[in-house]
Every structure is written in C-alpha cells, then in structure tokens.
Coordinates of C-alpha atoms in Angstrom, one line a residue:
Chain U
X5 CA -158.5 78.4 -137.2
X6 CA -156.0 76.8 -135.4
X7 CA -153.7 78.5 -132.2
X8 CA -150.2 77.7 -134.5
X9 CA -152.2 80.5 -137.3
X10 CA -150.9 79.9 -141.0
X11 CA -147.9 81.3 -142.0
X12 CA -148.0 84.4 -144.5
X13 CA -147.1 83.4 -147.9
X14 CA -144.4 85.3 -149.8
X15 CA -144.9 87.0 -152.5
X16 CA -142.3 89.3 -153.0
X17 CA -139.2 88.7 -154.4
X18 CA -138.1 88.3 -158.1
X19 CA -137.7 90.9 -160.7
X20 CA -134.2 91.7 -159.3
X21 CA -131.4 89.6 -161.0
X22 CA -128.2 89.4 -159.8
X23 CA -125.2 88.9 -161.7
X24 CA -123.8 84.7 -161.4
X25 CA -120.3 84.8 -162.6
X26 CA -119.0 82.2 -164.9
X27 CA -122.5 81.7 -166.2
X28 CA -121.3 83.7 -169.0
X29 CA -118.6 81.4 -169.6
X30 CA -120.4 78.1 -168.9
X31 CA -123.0 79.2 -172.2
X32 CA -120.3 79.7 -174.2
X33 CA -117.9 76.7 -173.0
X34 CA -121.5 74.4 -173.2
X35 CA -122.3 75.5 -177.0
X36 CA -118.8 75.0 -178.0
X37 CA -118.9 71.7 -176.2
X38 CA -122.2 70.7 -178.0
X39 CA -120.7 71.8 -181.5
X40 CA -117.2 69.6 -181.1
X41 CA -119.6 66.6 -179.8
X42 CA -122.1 66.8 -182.9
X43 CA -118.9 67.2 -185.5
X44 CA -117.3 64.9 -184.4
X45 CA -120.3 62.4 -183.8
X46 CA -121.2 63.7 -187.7
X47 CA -124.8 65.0 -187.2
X48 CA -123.5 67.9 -187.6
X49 CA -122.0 67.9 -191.3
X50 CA -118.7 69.2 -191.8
X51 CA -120.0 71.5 -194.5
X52 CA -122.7 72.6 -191.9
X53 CA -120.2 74.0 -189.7
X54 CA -116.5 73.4 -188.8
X55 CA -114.9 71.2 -185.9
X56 CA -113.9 73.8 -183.3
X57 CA -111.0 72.3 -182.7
X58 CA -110.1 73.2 -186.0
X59 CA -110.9 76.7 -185.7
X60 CA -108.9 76.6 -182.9
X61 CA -105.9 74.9 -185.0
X62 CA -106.6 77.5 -187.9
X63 CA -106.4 79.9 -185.8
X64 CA -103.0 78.3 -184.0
X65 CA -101.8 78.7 -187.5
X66 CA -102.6 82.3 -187.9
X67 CA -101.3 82.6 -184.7
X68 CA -97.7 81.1 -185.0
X69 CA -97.5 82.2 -189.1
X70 CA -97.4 85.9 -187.3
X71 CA -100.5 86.4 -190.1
X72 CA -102.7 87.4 -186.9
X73 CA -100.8 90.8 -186.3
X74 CA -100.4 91.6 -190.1
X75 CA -104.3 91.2 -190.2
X76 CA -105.7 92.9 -186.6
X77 CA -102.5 95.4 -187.2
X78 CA -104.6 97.7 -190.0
X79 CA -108.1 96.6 -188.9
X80 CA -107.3 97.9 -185.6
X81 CA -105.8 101.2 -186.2
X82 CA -108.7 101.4 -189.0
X83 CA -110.9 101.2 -185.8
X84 CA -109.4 103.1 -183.5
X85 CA -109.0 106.0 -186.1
X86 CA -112.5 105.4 -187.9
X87 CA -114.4 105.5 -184.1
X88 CA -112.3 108.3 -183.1
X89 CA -113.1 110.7 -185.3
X90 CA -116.8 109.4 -185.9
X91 CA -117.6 109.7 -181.5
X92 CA -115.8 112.9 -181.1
X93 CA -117.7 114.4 -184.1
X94 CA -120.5 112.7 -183.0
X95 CA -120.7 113.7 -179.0
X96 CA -119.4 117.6 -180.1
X97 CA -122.4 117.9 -182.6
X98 CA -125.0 115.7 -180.3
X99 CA -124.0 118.5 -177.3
X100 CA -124.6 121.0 -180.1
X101 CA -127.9 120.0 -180.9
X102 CA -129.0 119.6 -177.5
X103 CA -128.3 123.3 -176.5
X104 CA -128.8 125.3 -179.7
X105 CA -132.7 125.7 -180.9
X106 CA -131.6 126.3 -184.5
X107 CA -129.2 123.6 -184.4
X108 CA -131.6 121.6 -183.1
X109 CA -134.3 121.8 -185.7
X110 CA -131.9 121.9 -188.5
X111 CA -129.5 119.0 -187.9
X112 CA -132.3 116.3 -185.5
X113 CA -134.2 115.3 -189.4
X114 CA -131.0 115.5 -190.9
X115 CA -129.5 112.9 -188.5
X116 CA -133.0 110.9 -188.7
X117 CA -132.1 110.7 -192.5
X118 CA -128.6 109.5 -191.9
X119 CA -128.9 107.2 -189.6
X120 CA -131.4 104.4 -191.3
X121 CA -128.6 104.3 -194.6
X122 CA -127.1 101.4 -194.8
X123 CA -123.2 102.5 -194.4
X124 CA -122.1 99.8 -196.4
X125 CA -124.0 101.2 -199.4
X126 CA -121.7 103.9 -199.3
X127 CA -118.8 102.9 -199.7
X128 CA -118.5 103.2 -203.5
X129 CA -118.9 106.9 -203.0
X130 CA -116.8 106.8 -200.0
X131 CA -113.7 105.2 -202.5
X132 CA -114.2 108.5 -204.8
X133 CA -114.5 110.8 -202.1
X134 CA -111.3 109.7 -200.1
X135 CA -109.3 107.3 -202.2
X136 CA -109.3 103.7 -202.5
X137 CA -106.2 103.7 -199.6
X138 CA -107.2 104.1 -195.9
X139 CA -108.9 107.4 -196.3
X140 CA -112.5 105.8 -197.2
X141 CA -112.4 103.0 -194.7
X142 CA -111.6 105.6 -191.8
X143 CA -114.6 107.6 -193.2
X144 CA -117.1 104.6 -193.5
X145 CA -116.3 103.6 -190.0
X146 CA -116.3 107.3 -188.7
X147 CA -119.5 107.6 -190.5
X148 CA -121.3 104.4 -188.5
X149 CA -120.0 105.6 -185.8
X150 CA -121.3 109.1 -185.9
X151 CA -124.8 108.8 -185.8
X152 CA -125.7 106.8 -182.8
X153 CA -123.0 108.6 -180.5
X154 CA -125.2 112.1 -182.3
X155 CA -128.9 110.4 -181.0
X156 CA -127.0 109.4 -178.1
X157 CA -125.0 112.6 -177.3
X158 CA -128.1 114.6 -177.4
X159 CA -130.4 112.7 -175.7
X160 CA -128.0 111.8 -172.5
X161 CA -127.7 116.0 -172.4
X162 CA -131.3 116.6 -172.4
X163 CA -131.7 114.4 -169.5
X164 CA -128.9 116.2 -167.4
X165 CA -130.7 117.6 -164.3
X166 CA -131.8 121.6 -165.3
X167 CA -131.5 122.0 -161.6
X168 CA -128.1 122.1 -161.8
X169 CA -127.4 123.7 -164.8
X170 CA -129.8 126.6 -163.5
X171 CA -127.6 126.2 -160.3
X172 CA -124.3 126.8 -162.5
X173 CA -126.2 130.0 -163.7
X174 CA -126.8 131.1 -160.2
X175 CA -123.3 131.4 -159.3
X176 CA -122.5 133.0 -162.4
X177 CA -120.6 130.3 -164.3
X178 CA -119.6 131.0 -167.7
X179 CA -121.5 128.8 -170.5
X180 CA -118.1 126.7 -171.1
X181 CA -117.9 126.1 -167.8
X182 CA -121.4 124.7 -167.3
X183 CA -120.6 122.6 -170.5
X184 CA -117.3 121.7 -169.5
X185 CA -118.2 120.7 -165.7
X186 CA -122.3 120.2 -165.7
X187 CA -123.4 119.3 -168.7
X188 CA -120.7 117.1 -169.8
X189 CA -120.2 114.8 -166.7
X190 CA -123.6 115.2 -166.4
X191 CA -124.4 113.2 -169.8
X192 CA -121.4 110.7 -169.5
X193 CA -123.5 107.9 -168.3
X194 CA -125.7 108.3 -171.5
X195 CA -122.9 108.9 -173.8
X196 CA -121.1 105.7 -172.4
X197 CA -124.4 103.8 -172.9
X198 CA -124.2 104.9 -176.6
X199 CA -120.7 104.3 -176.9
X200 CA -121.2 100.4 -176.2
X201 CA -123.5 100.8 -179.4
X202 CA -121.4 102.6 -181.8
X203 CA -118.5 100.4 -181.2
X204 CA -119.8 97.9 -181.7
X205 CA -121.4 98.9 -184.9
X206 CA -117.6 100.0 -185.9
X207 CA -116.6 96.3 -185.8
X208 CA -119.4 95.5 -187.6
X209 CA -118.5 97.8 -190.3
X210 CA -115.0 97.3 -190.1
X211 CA -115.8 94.2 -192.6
X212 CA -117.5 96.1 -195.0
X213 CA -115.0 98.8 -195.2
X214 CA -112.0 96.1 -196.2
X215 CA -114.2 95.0 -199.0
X216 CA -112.1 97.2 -201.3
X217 CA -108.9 97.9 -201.5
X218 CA -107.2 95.6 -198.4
X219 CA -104.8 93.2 -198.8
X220 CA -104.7 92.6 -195.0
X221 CA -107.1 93.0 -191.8
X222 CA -109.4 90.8 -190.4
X223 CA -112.3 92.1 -192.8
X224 CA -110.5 91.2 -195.7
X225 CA -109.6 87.5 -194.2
X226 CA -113.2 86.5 -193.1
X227 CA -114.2 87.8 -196.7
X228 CA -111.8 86.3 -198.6
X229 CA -112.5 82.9 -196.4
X230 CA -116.1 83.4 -197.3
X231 CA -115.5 83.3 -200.9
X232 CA -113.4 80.3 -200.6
X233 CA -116.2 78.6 -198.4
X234 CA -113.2 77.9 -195.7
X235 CA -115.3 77.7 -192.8
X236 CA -112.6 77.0 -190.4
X237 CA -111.0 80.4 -191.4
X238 CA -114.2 82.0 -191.4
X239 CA -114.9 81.2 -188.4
X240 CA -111.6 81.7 -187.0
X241 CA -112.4 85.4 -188.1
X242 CA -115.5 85.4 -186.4
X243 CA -114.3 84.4 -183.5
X244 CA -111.8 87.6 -183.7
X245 CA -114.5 89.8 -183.9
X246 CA -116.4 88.5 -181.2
X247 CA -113.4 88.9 -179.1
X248 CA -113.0 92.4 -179.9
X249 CA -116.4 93.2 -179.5
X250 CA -116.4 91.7 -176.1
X251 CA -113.0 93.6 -175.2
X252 CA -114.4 96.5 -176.0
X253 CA -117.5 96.6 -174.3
X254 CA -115.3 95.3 -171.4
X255 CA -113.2 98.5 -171.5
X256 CA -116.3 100.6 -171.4
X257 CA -117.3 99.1 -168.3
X258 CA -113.5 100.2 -166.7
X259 CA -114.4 103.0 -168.1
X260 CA -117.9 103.5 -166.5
X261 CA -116.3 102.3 -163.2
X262 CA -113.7 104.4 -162.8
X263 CA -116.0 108.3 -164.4
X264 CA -119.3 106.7 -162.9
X265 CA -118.3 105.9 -159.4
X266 CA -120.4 108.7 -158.4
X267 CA -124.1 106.9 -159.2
X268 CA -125.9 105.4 -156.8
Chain T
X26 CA -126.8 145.8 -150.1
X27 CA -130.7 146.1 -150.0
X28 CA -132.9 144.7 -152.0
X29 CA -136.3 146.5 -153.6
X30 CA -139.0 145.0 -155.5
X31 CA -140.7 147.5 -157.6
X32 CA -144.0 146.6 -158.9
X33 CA -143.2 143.4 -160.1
X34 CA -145.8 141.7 -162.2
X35 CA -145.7 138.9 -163.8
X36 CA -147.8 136.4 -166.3
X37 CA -147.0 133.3 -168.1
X38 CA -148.9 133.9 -171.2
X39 CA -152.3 135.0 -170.0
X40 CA -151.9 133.7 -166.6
X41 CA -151.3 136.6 -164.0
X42 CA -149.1 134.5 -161.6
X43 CA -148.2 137.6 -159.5
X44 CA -149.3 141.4 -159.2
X45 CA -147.8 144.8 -157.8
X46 CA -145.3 143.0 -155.6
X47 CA -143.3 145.8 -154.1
X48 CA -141.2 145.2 -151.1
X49 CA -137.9 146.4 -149.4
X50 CA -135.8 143.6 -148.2
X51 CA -132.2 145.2 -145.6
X52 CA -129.5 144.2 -145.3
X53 CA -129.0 142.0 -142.4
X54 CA -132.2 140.5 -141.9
X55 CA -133.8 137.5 -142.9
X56 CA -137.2 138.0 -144.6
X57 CA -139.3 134.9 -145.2
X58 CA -142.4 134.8 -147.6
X59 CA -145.0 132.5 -147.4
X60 CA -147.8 132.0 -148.9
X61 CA -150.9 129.2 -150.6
X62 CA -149.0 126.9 -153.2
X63 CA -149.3 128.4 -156.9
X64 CA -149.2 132.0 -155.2
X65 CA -145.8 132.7 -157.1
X66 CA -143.2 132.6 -154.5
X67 CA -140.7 130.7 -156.2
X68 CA -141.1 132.0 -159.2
X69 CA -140.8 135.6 -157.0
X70 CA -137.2 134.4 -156.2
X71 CA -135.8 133.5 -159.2
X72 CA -137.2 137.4 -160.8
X73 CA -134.8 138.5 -157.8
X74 CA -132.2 136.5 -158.5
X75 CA -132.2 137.2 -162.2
X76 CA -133.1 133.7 -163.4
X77 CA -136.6 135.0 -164.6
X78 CA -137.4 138.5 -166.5
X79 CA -140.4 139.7 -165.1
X80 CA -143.5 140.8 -167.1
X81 CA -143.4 144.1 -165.6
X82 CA -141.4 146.1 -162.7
X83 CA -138.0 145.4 -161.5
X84 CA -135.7 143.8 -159.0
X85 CA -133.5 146.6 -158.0
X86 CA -130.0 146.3 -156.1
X87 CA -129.2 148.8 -153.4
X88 CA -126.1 150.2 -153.3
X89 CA -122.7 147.8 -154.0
X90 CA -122.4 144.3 -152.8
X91 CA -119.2 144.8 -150.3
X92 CA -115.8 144.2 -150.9
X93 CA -114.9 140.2 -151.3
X94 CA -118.5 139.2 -152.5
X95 CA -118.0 137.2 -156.0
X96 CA -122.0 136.6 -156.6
X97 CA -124.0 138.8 -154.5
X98 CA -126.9 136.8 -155.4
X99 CA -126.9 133.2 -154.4
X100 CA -129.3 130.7 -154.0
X101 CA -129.6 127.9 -152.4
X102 CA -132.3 125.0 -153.5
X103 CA -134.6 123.1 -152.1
X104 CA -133.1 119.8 -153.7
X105 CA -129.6 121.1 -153.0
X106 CA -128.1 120.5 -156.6
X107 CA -124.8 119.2 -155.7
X108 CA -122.6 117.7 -158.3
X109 CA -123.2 113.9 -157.8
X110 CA -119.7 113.4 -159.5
X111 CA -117.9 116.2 -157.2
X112 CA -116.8 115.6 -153.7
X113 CA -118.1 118.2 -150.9
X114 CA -114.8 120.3 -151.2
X115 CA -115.2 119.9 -155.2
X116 CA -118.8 121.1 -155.0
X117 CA -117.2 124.5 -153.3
X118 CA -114.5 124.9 -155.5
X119 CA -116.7 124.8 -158.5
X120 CA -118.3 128.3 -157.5
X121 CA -114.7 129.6 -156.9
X122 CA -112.9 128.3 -160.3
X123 CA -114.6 130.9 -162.4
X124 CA -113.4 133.6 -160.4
X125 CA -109.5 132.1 -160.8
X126 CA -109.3 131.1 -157.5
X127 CA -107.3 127.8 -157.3
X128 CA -105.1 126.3 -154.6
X129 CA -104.4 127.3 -151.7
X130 CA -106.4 130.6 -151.6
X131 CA -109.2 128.2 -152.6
X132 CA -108.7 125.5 -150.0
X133 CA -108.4 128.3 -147.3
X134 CA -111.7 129.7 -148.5
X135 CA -113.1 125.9 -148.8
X136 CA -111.9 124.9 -145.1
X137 CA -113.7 128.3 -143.8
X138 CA -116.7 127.2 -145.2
X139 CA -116.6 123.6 -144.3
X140 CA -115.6 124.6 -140.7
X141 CA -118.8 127.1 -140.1
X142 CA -121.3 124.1 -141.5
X143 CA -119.2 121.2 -139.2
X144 CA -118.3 119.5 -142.5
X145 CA -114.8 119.6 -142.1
X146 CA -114.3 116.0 -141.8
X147 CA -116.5 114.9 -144.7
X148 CA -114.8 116.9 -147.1
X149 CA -113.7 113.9 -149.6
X150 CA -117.1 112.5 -149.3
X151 CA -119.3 112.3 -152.7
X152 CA -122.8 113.6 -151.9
X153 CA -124.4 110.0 -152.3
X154 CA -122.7 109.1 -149.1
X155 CA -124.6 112.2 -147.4
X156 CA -127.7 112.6 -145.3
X157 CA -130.2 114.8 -146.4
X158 CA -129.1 117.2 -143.9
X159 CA -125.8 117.0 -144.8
X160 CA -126.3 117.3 -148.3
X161 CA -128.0 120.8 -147.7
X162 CA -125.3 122.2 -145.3
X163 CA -123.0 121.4 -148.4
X164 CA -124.8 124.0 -150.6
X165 CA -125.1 126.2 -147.7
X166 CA -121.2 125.9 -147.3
X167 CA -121.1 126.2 -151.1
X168 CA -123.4 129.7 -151.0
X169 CA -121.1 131.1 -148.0
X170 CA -117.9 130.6 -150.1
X171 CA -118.7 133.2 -152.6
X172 CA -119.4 136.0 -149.8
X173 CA -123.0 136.5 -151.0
X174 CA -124.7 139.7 -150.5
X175 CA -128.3 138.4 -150.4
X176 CA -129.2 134.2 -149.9
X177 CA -131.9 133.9 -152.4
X178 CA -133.4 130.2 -150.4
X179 CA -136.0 128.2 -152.3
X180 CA -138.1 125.7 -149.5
X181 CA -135.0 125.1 -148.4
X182 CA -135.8 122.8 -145.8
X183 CA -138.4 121.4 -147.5
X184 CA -136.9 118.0 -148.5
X185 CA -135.6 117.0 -145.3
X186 CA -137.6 115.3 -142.4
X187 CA -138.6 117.2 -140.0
X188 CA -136.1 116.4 -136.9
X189 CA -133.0 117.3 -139.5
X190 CA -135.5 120.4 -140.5
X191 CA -135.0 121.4 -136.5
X192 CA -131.1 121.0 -136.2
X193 CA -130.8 122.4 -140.0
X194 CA -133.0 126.0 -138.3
X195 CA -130.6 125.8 -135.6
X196 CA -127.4 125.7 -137.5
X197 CA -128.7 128.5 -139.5
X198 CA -129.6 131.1 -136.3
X199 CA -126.2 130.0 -135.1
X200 CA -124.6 130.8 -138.4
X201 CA -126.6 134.6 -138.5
X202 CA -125.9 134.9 -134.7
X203 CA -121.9 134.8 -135.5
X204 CA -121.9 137.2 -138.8
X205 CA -125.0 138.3 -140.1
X206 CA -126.5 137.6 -143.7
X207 CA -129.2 139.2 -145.8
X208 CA -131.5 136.1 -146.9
X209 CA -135.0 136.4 -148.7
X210 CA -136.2 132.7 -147.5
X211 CA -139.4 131.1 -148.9
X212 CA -140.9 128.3 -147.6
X213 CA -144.7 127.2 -146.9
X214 CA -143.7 126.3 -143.5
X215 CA -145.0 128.4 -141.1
X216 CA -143.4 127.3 -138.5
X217 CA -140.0 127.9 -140.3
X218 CA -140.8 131.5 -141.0
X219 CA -141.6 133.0 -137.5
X220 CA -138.6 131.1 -136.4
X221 CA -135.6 132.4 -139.2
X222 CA -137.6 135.6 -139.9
X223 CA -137.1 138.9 -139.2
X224 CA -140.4 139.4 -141.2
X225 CA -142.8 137.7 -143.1
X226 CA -144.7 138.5 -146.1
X227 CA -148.1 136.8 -146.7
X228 CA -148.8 136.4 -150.4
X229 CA -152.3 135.7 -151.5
X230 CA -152.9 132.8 -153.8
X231 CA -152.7 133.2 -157.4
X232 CA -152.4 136.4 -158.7
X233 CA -149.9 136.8 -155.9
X234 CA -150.3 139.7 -154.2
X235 CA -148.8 140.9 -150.4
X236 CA -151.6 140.4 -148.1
X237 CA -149.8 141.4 -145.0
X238 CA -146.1 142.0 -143.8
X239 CA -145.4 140.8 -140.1
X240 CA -142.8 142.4 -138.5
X241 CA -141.4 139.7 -135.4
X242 CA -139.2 141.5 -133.2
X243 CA -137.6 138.8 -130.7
X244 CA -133.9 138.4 -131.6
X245 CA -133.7 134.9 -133.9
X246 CA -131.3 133.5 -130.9
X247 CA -133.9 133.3 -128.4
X248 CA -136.1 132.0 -130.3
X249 CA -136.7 128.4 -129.3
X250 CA -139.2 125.3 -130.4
X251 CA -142.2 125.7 -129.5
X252 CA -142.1 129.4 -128.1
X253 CA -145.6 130.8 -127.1
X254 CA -144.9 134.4 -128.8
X255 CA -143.9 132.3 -132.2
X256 CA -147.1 130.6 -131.5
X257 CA -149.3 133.4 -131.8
X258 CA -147.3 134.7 -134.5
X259 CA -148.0 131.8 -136.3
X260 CA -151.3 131.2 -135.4
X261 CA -151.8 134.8 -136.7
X262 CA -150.3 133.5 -140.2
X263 CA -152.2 130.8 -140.5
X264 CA -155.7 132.8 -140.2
X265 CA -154.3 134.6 -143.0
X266 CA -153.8 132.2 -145.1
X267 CA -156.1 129.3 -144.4
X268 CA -158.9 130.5 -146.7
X269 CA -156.4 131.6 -149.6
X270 CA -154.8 128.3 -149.3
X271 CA -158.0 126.4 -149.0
X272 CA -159.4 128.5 -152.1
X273 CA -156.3 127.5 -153.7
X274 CA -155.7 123.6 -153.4
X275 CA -159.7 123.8 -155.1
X276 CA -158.1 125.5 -157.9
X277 CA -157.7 123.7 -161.5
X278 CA -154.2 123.5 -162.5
X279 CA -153.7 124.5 -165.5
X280 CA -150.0 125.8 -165.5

C-alpha cells in the first residue's frame, strides 16, 4: 500500500429522487413534438392519429364558437355535485366503519362487493332509479366516487395514532370532540390521498354518465366524436379531460399544503 | 385528593399481569413506582386513571378534587401526544374547549401555563419545530392547565436523552418547589425515582406484586445529581430488583 492510501468508494446515495421542474412539461412538450413531426412527415397516418395542430385548431373552434362553456358548463357542475355527495357520503360512512364494531363487520364486505362493479354497468338502473335528467348522472358519479373515499376514509382512521385518541380520553374529551379534533385531522392525510383517487375516477366516469340523456358536456362530445370517428374532436376532448384531471389533482396538492403543513 | 388502590388484580385472559396491589398515594407527594419490564406498571396507571377496568379491586378517589380542577386525573405520556397539526397554545386549549373555556379566560389560563414551563415564547410553534424536551414541557404545560388533582406520568422521561432527562428533573422539582402536586410517576429509571420521589414502590416482575415501599425523606429541592444519600437509596433499589429484572428479561413473551 502506498503513503497517498486509496480513497473510500461511495456507495451511498440514490433511492432519494428529487423533484426537476419542467421535466414534467418537457415529456409532454417532446411527445407532442414527436406526434406533429411524424403527421406531418406521414408515418404517422392521419387516420392513426390527428395533427396536433389541428386539435389545437378544433379546439380554437370550440373555443371561439363559445361550444366549450356550453359543454364543460353541465359536465362540471355534474362533477362537482356527483363528487360531492359521493366523498362526503363516502368519508362520513368510512369514519363510521372505522369506529363502530358492528358497522364494521356489516358494511367492510358490503363495500368489498361494491367496489369491483363496474359503475358504468349501472347506469341503466341508475336512469329508472333517478330519471333520465341529471338525477342519475349525479348518482353514477356519487356512486364511483363513494367507494374508494369509504376504503380510504377508514383505513387513513385506523392509522390515526391511539396515543392520542387515548390522550383525548384522558382529559375527558367528549367522543365528537375526539372525532371532530383527533381523529379527523388525524386521517386527513389519508383521506386526501384517496381523494386524488376518487376524483379522478369521477372524470373518468363523468363520460359514461353523458352516455344517455345529454345533449351537451364534454362526455357527450368525445362520444359523439367517437362515433363520428372525428379524431381531432376526440382528441380535443381528451385533452379536456386531462386538463381537468391535472387541475384537480393540482388543487389537492394546495389543499394538502395549506391542512398538511404540520407533517414533517 | 388521595389516591387508594385496593387490591387491584389484574389478568389479560389467563395472564396474571398484577396481584393484590394495594397502596395509599397523598396528596402532595410524588410517589414513583418502579419496577422489571412486564411487571405491570403501566398498565397499573392507566387502572388509576380509568383507561383500564381492572380484573378485580378498585382505584378509589379520596375525598373531592379541589375547587378549579377540570380533570383531576391527568396523564402525561411518555411519547407526549401532542397534536402534530395544533400549535403549543392550540395543544393547551384543546383540554380547555370541552369545558367552554374560550378566549380570553383561555388565553390567561394558556399564558400561566406556558410561563411556569418557559414556553412563553414558543407558543405559535407546531410541535415538529420542538426538541424533545420541549415537546414534553408542552404536555406538562398542557396537564397543568386543567388544575389536575393527581399527574398520572407514564416513563415520562423516557424518550429524551439523558442531558434533557437532567434539565427536564429540574424543571419539575422547581415546578413542585413553587406549588405542590400529587403525581403517581413510573419510570424504570432508578435514578429518576430517588430523585422526584417522595417514595418508591418496588414491584416484582410479572405477576406484579409490591416488593417493598421506600420512604426517602430529604426535601426534593436539595436533592442534587449525584447525591451520596440518593446513591445508597438507589443502590438499595437496584438490589431489589436486579434478580426480578434479571429473571424477567429471561422470560418468553408471550403477551
């Protein structure tokens, strides 16, 4: 062995990734970029997939014929309604079936049962249930939305500390108040967590529900564009969706910044 | 208030965990109980403080809490269980909310408490931003708001490192010194108990049973590190229990 010694080698490191921003953006920019170039070049076909560019002009169209709002107008209130009633059902009956022993056994199989149904299968019954009107697209969606906030819901309060519920007993808090101020805030982060899910499941079902019985909303476009085999409306459509999807998983994280500043 | 324990037994399933604990706990003093791991202590505590039935005997209260005391019971943890999303003055009010007292009766009460555990400045703070140390003087602040009769404290020193464990001993003599509290304080420390209590009970290991109840008369404030008195008073523990704890760490576990 020499005086000079050999330096260690490293070997830690790694497993640690760090978020790169406009990575993101570069992906999607690049993919785009390829698409336009192989259109356009033609070894793409055109009845392979459109020319983004006109997407983007269908969508310029939608855009300045003020069709856009009359379409994301009722699919949006559909969502917001649909979701709200389906998570707030959902988190109040997941809390539920975390405390309760009978609830517990009783509803956890039934919720099992649920949850693998394709929603979309139901919609039929959903039309003779609640009318052909808004009534059973609000229920399909509230329906999707239910069971993964309810697996959710229960399992984010079954892994709130019992140190600090047992604390809450301790001092003599009432039970609502250990709901209402441990158990709750306690079981956000999880309940967030499964909220990114069963939104995004309501966009996906947001299509199925305008199968019957919409005129507009962007369900009913992308289907009806589907029939027609108008790709460029299709995927204009798309493109709407995924753009909602990725606004609202984006408000979830301002969500989880501004009630989850407490983690470490 | 005093405190008696009367005949307490108590078994999870077949498993005697303790037997025949009686014991007089009054008001004022600090008793400490040690004893091998497994011997029941904790579980002891939480019979007393009513988060456990026990198989048989009772947990009896002594006369009425005084005036002012909203949970004459109160514990305070070994892993502090602070509200991660509450700040240190939040943590406090929790404890005071169910008994409707908002504002500025609350913050008055809150400022008390931060003041006699020299958190007054860090009253904003979110526990993550907290020492260890810290972190327990919150719950301690936390147990003083609701006027306790008795401290019910679980290894409450346990968790921190050993220099914070000195300061932490120090702020609590200071804090009997200036208005003294009933506490029933277990810990495995030994060192810990001859220097908080005003006596120590010696469990035996598993089925828990008093071994021995040392009375140790020097007043807690001139008590120091290291005193030769506390020495032999712990050396005198520590015979006690070196065989029972030996015996017991080459026990199976099976609870």
């Amino acid at each position: 062995m020499s005086d000079t010694g050999k330096s260690v080698v490293f070997r830690g490191g790694g497993f640690a990734p760090k978020s790169r921003r406009w990575v993101g953006l570069a992906v999607f920019v690049g993919l785009i970029a390829i698409a336009e170039w192989g259109t356009r070049s033609g070894w793409i076909s055109a009845l392979t997939m459109p020319k983004p560019s006109d997407v983007l002009e269908t969508f310029r169209e939608l855009y300045d014929s003020g069709l856009l709002f009359k379409h994301l107008g009722p699919s949006l209130s559909r969502l917001v309604v649909g979701a709200t009633i389906g998570v707030s059902v959902g988190i109040s009956v997941g809390v539920l079936i975390a405390l309760f022993s009978y609830i517990r056994s009783g509803l956890v199989p039934l919720v099992a049962a649920i949850f693998p149904i394709p929603k979309i299968a139901l919609l039929p019954l959903f039309v003779i249930w609640f009318g052909i009107g808004e009534g059973s697209k609000y229920a399909l969606i509230a329906f999707g939305t239910f069971t993964p906030t309810v697996v959710a819901t229960y399992g984010a309060v079954d892994n709130v500390d019992r140190t600090l519920i047992r604390m809450g007993q301790s001092f003599g808090l009432s039970w609502w108040s250990i709901v209402r101020k441990i158990v709750l805030p306690g079981a956000m982060p999880g309940i967030l967590s499964g909220l990114r899910i069963s939104l995004a499941i309501a966009i996906i079902l947001l299509v199925a529900a305008e199968m019957l019985g919409a005129e507009f909303g962007i369900g009913a476009y992308i289907l009806e564009a589907g029939s027609l085999y108008d790709l460029e409306r299709l995927f204009a459509g798309v493109v709407i969706l995924s753009l909602l999807g990725v606004i609202v998983s984006s408000l979830i994280g301002l969500v989880e910044l501004w009630l989850l500043d407490w983690r470490t | 208030m005093d405190i008696r324990l009367d005949n307490i037994t108590h078994s999870y399933d077949d498993f005697e965990i303790m037997r025949d604990i009686s014991l007089d706990i009054p008001s004022g003093q600090i008793v400490c109980i040690v004893g091998p791991s497994g011997c029941g202590k904790s579980t002891l505590l939480r019979i007393i403080g009513g988060l456990e039935r026990p198989s048989s005997g009772a947990a009896l209260q002594l006369g009425e809490p005084p005036a002012g005391c909203l949970n004459p019971l109160t514990y305070i943890f070994q892993d502090f269980a602070l509200l991660p999303w509450r700040s240190v003055a939040g943590n406090v009010s929790l404890v005071l909310e169910d008994h409707g007292i908002k504002d500025a009766k609350a913050q008055a009460i809150i400022d008390d408490v931060l003041a006699r555990t020299k958190l007054a400045d860090f009253s904003k703070a979110l526990p993550k931003q907290l020492s260890g140390g810290m972190k327990q003087r919150v719950a301690i602040a936390r147990a003083l708001a609701v006027n306790p009769a008795v401290m019910l404290m679980d290894e409450p020193l346990s968790a921190l490192d050993s220099q914070t464990r000195e300061l932490l001993m120090d702020d609590l003599v200071d804090l009997w010194t200036r208005q003294p509290f009933t506490a029933i304080y277990v810990t495995h420390n030994l060192a810990e108990a001859v220097r908080l209590g005003h006596r120590v009970v010696v469990l035996s290991r598993r089925p828990g049973q008093i071994r021995e109840v040392v009375d140790i008369d020097k007043p807690l404030a001139e008590r120091a590190f290291g005193d030769a008195d506390l020495d032999s008073h712990q050396k005198h523990l520590w015979q006690l229990m070196r065989d029972e704890a030996r015996a017991a760490d080459a026990e199976l576990i099976n609870v």
